[in-house]
CSV table of C-alpha atoms in Angstrom, one decimal:
chain,number,residue,atom,x,y,z
A,1,UNK,CA,-13.0,-19.7,-2.5
A,2,UNK,CA,-10.7,-22.0,-0.5
A,3,UNK,CA,-7.8,-23.6,-2.5
A,4,UNK,CA,-5.2,-26.3,-1.8
A,5,UNK,CA,-2.6,-24.7,0.5
A,6,UNK,CA,0.8,-24.2,-1.0
A,7,UNK,CA,3.4,-25.2,1.6
A,8,UNK,CA,5.0,-22.0,3.0
A,9,UNK,CA,8.5,-23.2,2.2
A,10,UNK,CA,7.5,-23.4,-1.5
A,11,UNK,CA,5.6,-20.1,-1.6
A,12,UNK,CA,7.3,-17.7,-4.1
A,13,UNK,CA,5.7,-14.6,-2.3
A,14,UNK,CA,7.2,-15.5,1.0
A,15,UNK,CA,10.6,-14.0,0.1
A,16,UNK,CA,8.8,-10.6,-0.1
A,17,UNK,CA,7.2,-11.0,3.3
A,18,UNK,CA,8.3,-10.9,7.0
A,19,UNK,CA,8.0,-14.7,7.0
A,20,UNK,CA,11.1,-14.9,4.7
A,21,UNK,CA,13.5,-15.9,7.5
A,22,UNK,CA,11.4,-18.3,9.5
A,23,UNK,CA,12.7,-21.6,10.7
A,24,UNK,CA,11.6,-24.9,9.1
A,25,UNK,CA,9.6,-25.7,12.2
A,26,UNK,CA,7.6,-22.5,12.1
A,27,UNK,CA,7.1,-22.7,8.3
A,28,UNK,CA,5.6,-26.2,8.8
A,29,UNK,CA,3.4,-24.8,11.6
A,30,UNK,CA,2.2,-22.0,9.3
A,31,UNK,CA,1.5,-24.5,6.4
A,32,UNK,CA,-0.6,-26.7,8.7
A,33,UNK,CA,-2.7,-23.9,10.1
A,34,UNK,CA,-3.2,-21.3,7.3
A,35,UNK,CA,-6.0,-21.2,4.7
A,36,UNK,CA,-5.3,-20.0,1.1
A,37,UNK,CA,-8.4,-18.3,-0.3
A,38,UNK,CA,-9.0,-16.8,-3.7
A,39,UNK,CA,-10.8,-13.4,-3.8
A,40,UNK,CA,-12.3,-11.6,-6.8
A,41,UNK,CA,-12.0,-7.9,-7.5
A,42,UNK,CA,-14.4,-5.9,-5.5
A,43,UNK,CA,-14.7,-8.4,-2.6
A,44,UNK,CA,-14.2,-7.1,0.9
A,45,UNK,CA,-11.5,-8.7,3.0
A,46,UNK,CA,-12.5,-7.1,6.3
A,47,UNK,CA,-14.5,-4.2,7.6
A,48,UNK,CA,-13.6,-1.3,9.8
A,49,UNK,CA,-14.9,-1.9,13.3
A,50,UNK,CA,-14.9,-5.7,13.2
A,51,UNK,CA,-12.6,-7.8,15.4
A,52,UNK,CA,-9.5,-9.5,13.8
A,53,UNK,CA,-9.4,-13.3,14.2
A,54,UNK,CA,-6.0,-13.6,12.6
A,55,UNK,CA,-3.6,-12.0,10.0
A,56,UNK,CA,-3.8,-11.9,6.2
A,57,UNK,CA,-0.8,-12.4,4.0
A,58,UNK,CA,-1.1,-11.4,0.3
A,59,UNK,CA,0.2,-14.2,-2.0
A,60,UNK,CA,-0.7,-12.3,-5.2
A,61,UNK,CA,-3.1,-9.6,-6.3
A,62,UNK,CA,-3.7,-6.1,-5.0
A,63,UNK,CA,-5.7,-5.0,-1.9
A,64,UNK,CA,-6.6,-1.5,-1.0
A,65,UNK,CA,-6.7,-0.5,2.7
A,66,UNK,CA,-9.0,2.5,3.3
A,67,UNK,CA,-11.1,4.5,5.7
A,68,UNK,CA,-14.5,5.8,4.9
A,69,UNK,CA,-15.3,9.4,6.0
A,70,UNK,CA,-18.7,10.5,7.4
A,71,UNK,CA,-19.6,11.8,3.9
A,72,UNK,CA,-19.0,8.4,2.4
A,73,UNK,CA,-15.7,9.2,0.6
A,74,UNK,CA,-12.8,6.8,0.8
A,75,UNK,CA,-9.3,7.8,2.0
A,76,UNK,CA,-6.9,5.1,0.8
A,77,UNK,CA,-4.2,4.3,3.3
A,78,UNK,CA,-2.2,2.0,1.1
A,79,UNK,CA,-2.2,-0.6,-1.6
A,80,UNK,CA,-1.0,-3.9,-0.4
A,81,UNK,CA,0.6,-6.5,-2.8
A,82,UNK,CA,2.4,-9.8,-2.6
A,83,UNK,CA,4.2,-10.5,0.7
A,84,UNK,CA,2.3,-7.8,2.6
A,85,UNK,CA,0.6,-8.4,5.9
A,86,UNK,CA,-2.8,-7.0,6.7
A,87,UNK,CA,-4.6,-6.7,10.0
A,88,UNK,CA,-1.6,-7.4,12.3
A,89,UNK,CA,-1.5,-4.0,14.1
A,90,UNK,CA,-5.2,-4.4,15.2
A,91,UNK,CA,-4.5,-8.0,16.3
A,92,UNK,CA,-1.4,-7.0,18.3
A,93,UNK,CA,-3.3,-4.0,19.8
A,94,UNK,CA,-6.3,-6.3,20.7
A,95,UNK,CA,-8.5,-3.8,19.0
A,96,UNK,CA,-11.0,-3.7,16.2
A,97,UNK,CA,-9.9,-3.0,12.6
A,98,UNK,CA,-9.3,0.8,12.2
A,99,UNK,CA,-9.8,0.5,8.5
A,100,UNK,CA,-11.3,-1.7,5.8
A,101,UNK,CA,-9.7,-3.8,3.0
A,102,UNK,CA,-11.1,-4.5,-0.5
A,103,UNK,CA,-9.6,-6.5,-3.4
A,104,UNK,CA,-8.5,-4.3,-6.3
A,105,UNK,CA,-7.1,-7.0,-8.5
A,106,UNK,CA,-8.1,-10.7,-8.2
A,107,UNK,CA,-6.0,-12.0,-5.3
A,108,UNK,CA,-4.9,-15.1,-3.4
A,109,UNK,CA,-4.6,-14.5,0.3
A,110,UNK,CA,-3.5,-16.7,3.2
A,111,UNK,CA,-5.4,-16.3,6.4
A,112,UNK,CA,-3.2,-17.2,9.5
A,113,UNK,CA,-5.2,-17.7,12.7
A,114,UNK,CA,-4.4,-15.5,15.7
A,115,UNK,CA,-3.0,-18.3,17.9
A,116,UNK,CA,-0.6,-19.5,15.2
A,117,UNK,CA,0.6,-16.0,14.4
A,118,UNK,CA,1.1,-15.0,18.1
A,119,UNK,CA,3.0,-18.3,18.8
A,120,UNK,CA,5.5,-17.6,16.1
A,121,UNK,CA,5.8,-14.0,17.3
A,122,UNK,CA,6.6,-15.2,20.8
A,123,UNK,CA,9.1,-17.9,19.8
A,124,UNK,CA,11.0,-16.2,16.9
A,125,UNK,CA,13.0,-13.1,18.0
A,126,UNK,CA,14.1,-12.2,14.5
A,127,UNK,CA,10.5,-12.3,13.3
A,128,UNK,CA,9.5,-10.2,16.3
A,129,UNK,CA,12.2,-7.6,15.4
A,130,UNK,CA,11.0,-7.5,11.7
A,131,UNK,CA,7.4,-7.0,12.8
A,132,UNK,CA,8.3,-4.2,15.2
A,133,UNK,CA,10.3,-2.5,12.5
A,134,UNK,CA,7.4,-2.7,10.1
A,135,UNK,CA,5.0,-1.2,12.7
A,136,UNK,CA,7.4,1.7,13.2
A,137,UNK,CA,7.7,2.2,9.4
A,138,UNK,CA,3.9,2.2,9.1
A,139,UNK,CA,3.7,5.0,11.7
A,140,UNK,CA,6.4,7.0,9.8
A,141,UNK,CA,4.4,6.6,6.6
A,142,UNK,CA,1.2,7.8,8.3
A,143,UNK,CA,3.1,10.9,9.7
A,144,UNK,CA,4.4,11.7,6.2
A,145,UNK,CA,0.8,11.4,4.8
A,146,UNK,CA,-0.5,13.8,7.5
A,147,UNK,CA,2.3,16.3,6.7
A,148,UNK,CA,1.7,16.0,2.9
A,149,UNK,CA,-2.1,16.6,3.5
A,150,UNK,CA,-1.4,19.8,5.3
A,151,UNK,CA,1.7,21.2,3.4
A,152,UNK,CA,1.4,19.9,-0.2
A,153,UNK,CA,-1.0,21.2,-2.8
A,154,UNK,CA,-3.3,18.7,-4.4
A,155,UNK,CA,-1.3,19.0,-7.7
A,156,UNK,CA,1.9,18.1,-5.8
A,157,UNK,CA,0.3,15.2,-4.0
A,158,UNK,CA,-1.1,13.8,-7.3
A,159,UNK,CA,2.3,14.0,-9.0
A,160,UNK,CA,3.9,12.3,-6.0
A,161,UNK,CA,1.2,9.6,-6.0
A,162,UNK,CA,1.9,8.8,-9.7
A,163,UNK,CA,5.6,8.5,-9.0
A,164,UNK,CA,5.0,6.1,-6.2
A,165,UNK,CA,2.6,4.0,-8.3
A,166,UNK,CA,5.1,4.0,-11.1
A,167,UNK,CA,7.8,2.8,-8.7
A,168,UNK,CA,5.6,0.0,-7.2
A,169,UNK,CA,3.6,-1.1,-10.2
A,170,UNK,CA,5.5,0.2,-13.2
A,171,UNK,CA,6.3,-1.9,-16.3
A,172,UNK,CA,9.3,-0.6,-18.3
A,173,UNK,CA,8.7,0.5,-21.8
A,174,UNK,CA,11.9,2.3,-22.9
A,175,UNK,CA,11.8,5.9,-21.5
A,176,UNK,CA,8.1,5.4,-20.5
A,177,UNK,CA,6.8,3.5,-17.5
A,178,UNK,CA,3.3,2.1,-17.6
A,179,UNK,CA,1.5,1.8,-14.2
A,180,UNK,CA,0.3,-1.8,-14.6
A,181,UNK,CA,-2.7,-1.4,-12.3
A,182,UNK,CA,-6.2,-0.3,-13.1
A,183,UNK,CA,-7.4,2.2,-10.6
A,184,UNK,CA,-10.6,4.2,-11.0
A,185,UNK,CA,-10.5,8.0,-10.8
A,186,UNK,CA,-12.3,7.7,-7.5
A,187,UNK,CA,-9.6,5.4,-6.1
A,188,UNK,CA,-6.8,7.7,-7.3
A,189,UNK,CA,-8.7,10.6,-5.6
A,190,UNK,CA,-8.8,8.4,-2.5
A,191,UNK,CA,-5.0,8.0,-2.6
A,192,UNK,CA,-4.5,11.7,-3.0
A,193,UNK,CA,-7.2,12.8,-0.6
A,194,UNK,CA,-9.2,15.0,-2.8
A,195,UNK,CA,-12.4,15.1,-5.0
A,196,UNK,CA,-12.7,12.9,-8.0
A,197,UNK,CA,-13.5,15.9,-10.2
A,198,UNK,CA,-10.2,17.5,-9.2
A,199,UNK,CA,-8.2,14.4,-10.1
A,200,UNK,CA,-9.9,14.2,-13.5
A,201,UNK,CA,-9.0,17.8,-14.2
A,202,UNK,CA,-5.4,17.5,-13.1
A,203,UNK,CA,-4.8,14.2,-15.0
A,204,UNK,CA,-6.1,16.0,-18.1
A,205,UNK,CA,-3.6,18.9,-17.4
A,206,UNK,CA,-0.7,16.4,-16.9
A,207,UNK,CA,-1.6,14.8,-20.2
A,208,UNK,CA,-1.6,18.1,-21.9
A,209,UNK,CA,1.8,18.9,-20.4
A,210,UNK,CA,3.0,15.5,-21.7
A,211,UNK,CA,3.9,14.2,-18.3
A,212,UNK,CA,1.6,11.2,-18.7
A,213,UNK,CA,-0.6,9.6,-21.3
A,214,UNK,CA,-3.4,7.0,-21.2
A,215,UNK,CA,-3.5,3.4,-22.6
A,216,UNK,CA,-7.1,2.3,-22.0
A,217,UNK,CA,-7.7,2.7,-18.3
A,218,UNK,CA,-4.0,2.5,-17.4
A,219,UNK,CA,-1.6,5.5,-17.0
A,220,UNK,CA,1.8,5.7,-18.7
A,221,UNK,CA,4.3,8.1,-17.0
A,222,UNK,CA,6.2,9.9,-19.8
A,223,UNK,CA,8.2,12.3,-17.7
A,224,UNK,CA,9.1,11.1,-14.2
A,225,UNK,CA,11.5,13.9,-13.6
A,226,UNK,CA,8.9,16.4,-14.6
A,227,UNK,CA,6.5,14.8,-12.1
A,228,UNK,CA,9.2,14.9,-9.5
A,229,UNK,CA,9.8,18.6,-10.0
A,230,UNK,CA,6.1,19.2,-9.8
A,231,UNK,CA,5.7,17.2,-6.6
A,232,UNK,CA,8.5,19.1,-5.0
A,233,UNK,CA,10.1,15.7,-4.4
A,234,UNK,CA,13.7,16.9,-4.3
A,235,UNK,CA,12.9,19.5,-1.6
A,236,UNK,CA,11.5,16.9,0.9
């Protein structure tokens, strides 16, 4: 659903994005050409194999970026939140999307047309540098994920995933930290790269060991240090 565009200079999420340092001229250009669209949980933002027509910037909400294996199982690449860009690597590479994106929590997302995005990239050296740095960081994350997949056990990967979710989406509650994000067991399995049944069994074991507990569908981390030891975090 299209909504009235919030001017980019007034957007609260912009300070979290690579657009944070743009000049007034480029901000006005963005505001004039973008479209702010509301998306409901479960809606697809784009599909693997289709051609990008622009770039998506998350204003609020959560989007999962994933690949679908030949057996139909999802491997979640990352969870994008406010300020994050989506689809820009495929756009810059003049290639089809290498993955798909789906709304996990109701979201408002700005769509920036290809021509507008590339013009700003060509005219703003600082933005160009930030974008290049982001691409390099994304490659580094992918390398780490590949290393983890081959060298870490599933138990270690799940513990590390819970730590990262706690850091990114955690809400303080004294010594505990609630992951303020509802993910299905299938989605957690997609993040870890394993079977859903394995995640269900390991989460039950983590609960028994008092590392976590459940509040409805949400997970509360009780012992972050314990999870860190379990994930072999300090030895990486």
